XYZ file of C-alpha atoms in Angstrom:
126
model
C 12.454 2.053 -18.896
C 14.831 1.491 -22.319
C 18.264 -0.228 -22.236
C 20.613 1.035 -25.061
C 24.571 -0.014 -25.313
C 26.887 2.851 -25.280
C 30.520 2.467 -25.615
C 30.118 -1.455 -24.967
C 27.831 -0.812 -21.713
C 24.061 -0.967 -20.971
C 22.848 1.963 -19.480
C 19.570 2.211 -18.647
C 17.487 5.118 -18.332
C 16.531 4.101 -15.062
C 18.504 5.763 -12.287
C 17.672 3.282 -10.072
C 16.173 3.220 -6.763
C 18.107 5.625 -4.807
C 19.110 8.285 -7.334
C 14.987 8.820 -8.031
C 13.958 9.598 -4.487
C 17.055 11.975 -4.496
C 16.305 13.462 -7.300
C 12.150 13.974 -6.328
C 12.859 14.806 -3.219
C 15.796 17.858 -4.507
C 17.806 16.085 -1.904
C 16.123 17.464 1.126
C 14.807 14.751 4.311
C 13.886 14.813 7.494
C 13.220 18.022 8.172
C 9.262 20.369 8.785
C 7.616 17.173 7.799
C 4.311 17.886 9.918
C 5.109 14.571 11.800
C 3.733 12.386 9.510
C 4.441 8.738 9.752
C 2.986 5.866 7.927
C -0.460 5.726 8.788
C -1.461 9.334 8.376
C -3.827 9.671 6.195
C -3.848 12.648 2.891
C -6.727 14.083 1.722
C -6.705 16.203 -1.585
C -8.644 19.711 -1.006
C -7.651 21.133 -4.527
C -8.377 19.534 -7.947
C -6.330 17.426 -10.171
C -6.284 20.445 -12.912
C -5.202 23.178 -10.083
C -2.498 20.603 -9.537
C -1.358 19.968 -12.796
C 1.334 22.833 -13.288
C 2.936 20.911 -10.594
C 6.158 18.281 -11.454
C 4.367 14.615 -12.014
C 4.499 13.134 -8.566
C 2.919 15.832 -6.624
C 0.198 15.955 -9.379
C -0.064 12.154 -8.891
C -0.439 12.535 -4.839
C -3.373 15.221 -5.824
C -4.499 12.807 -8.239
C -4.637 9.691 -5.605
C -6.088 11.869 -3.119
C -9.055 13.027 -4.974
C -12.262 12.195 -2.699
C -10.752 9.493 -0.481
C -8.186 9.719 1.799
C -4.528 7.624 1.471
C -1.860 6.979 3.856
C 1.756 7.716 3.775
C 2.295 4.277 3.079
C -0.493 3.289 0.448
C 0.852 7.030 -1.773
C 4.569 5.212 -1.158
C 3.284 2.020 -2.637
C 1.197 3.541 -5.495
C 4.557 5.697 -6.282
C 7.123 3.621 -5.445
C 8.946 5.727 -3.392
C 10.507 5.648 -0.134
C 7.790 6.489 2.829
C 11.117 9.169 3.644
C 10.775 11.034 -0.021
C 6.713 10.257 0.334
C 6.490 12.464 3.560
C 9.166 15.045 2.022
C 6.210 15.510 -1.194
C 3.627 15.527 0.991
C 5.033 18.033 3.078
C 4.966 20.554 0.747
C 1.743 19.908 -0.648
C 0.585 20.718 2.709
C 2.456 23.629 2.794
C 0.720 24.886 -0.493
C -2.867 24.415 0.204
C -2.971 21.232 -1.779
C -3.708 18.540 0.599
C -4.844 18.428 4.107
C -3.689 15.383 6.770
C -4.928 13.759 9.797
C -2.691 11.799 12.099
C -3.709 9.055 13.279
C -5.028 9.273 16.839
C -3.117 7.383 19.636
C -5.094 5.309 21.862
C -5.673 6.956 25.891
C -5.302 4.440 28.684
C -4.390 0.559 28.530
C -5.808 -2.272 27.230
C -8.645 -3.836 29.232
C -6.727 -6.949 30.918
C -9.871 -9.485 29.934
C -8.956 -8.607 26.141
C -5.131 -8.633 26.570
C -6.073 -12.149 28.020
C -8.085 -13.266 25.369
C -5.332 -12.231 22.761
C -2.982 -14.290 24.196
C -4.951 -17.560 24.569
C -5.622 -16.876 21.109
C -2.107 -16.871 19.843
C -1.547 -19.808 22.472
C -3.888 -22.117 20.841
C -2.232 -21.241 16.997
């Protein structure tokens, strides 16, 4: 990031958190996101170089993904992004063959009542 004056202002060439996720994103949210939420996890299936005509930050999702699998929210951290933009990038990759996902599984039945139990005496003797 470089700060120059221009016509007695700084300007930055940051555009600042909100403009960026905007602009990555080309404005589109919400929408065919393969319900992902923050703890599915990414797996890259095609290389960094098959990746690479790609703009930067899907190349850098490919990139993180290589060999080990991320979460929404670690690939939002490593790009500082918002998890929203995150899921919007990740969506297409899936889209185009680039990465594969798993959500996470949600637990069947209830708690046993002897752990619940034991959780709370726990956080009763803190």
């Amino acid at each position: 990031m470089s700060i120059h004056r221009e016509h007695g202002w700084e300007v930055s060439d940051d555009p600042g958190p909100l403009v960026r996720p905007f602009a990555v994103t080309r404005g589109r949210a919400g929408h065919d996101l393969h319900k992902l939420d923050i703890l599915t996890l990414v797996v890259a299936v095609r290389t960094e170089h098959e990746a690479a005509t790609l703009d930067r930050e899907y190349t850098e999702i490919v990139r993180l993904c290589q060999g080990r699998p991320l979460s929404i929210a670690e690939l939002a951290a490593h790009l500082n992004l918002l998890l929203a933009a995150v899921k919007v990038l990740v969506s297409d990759l899936i889209r185009s063959g680039h990465v594969i996902f798993r959500s996470p599984t949600l637990p069947t039945g209830s708690a046993e009542p002897a752990l619940l139990q034991a959780v709370l005496d726990g956080i009763r003797r803190i």
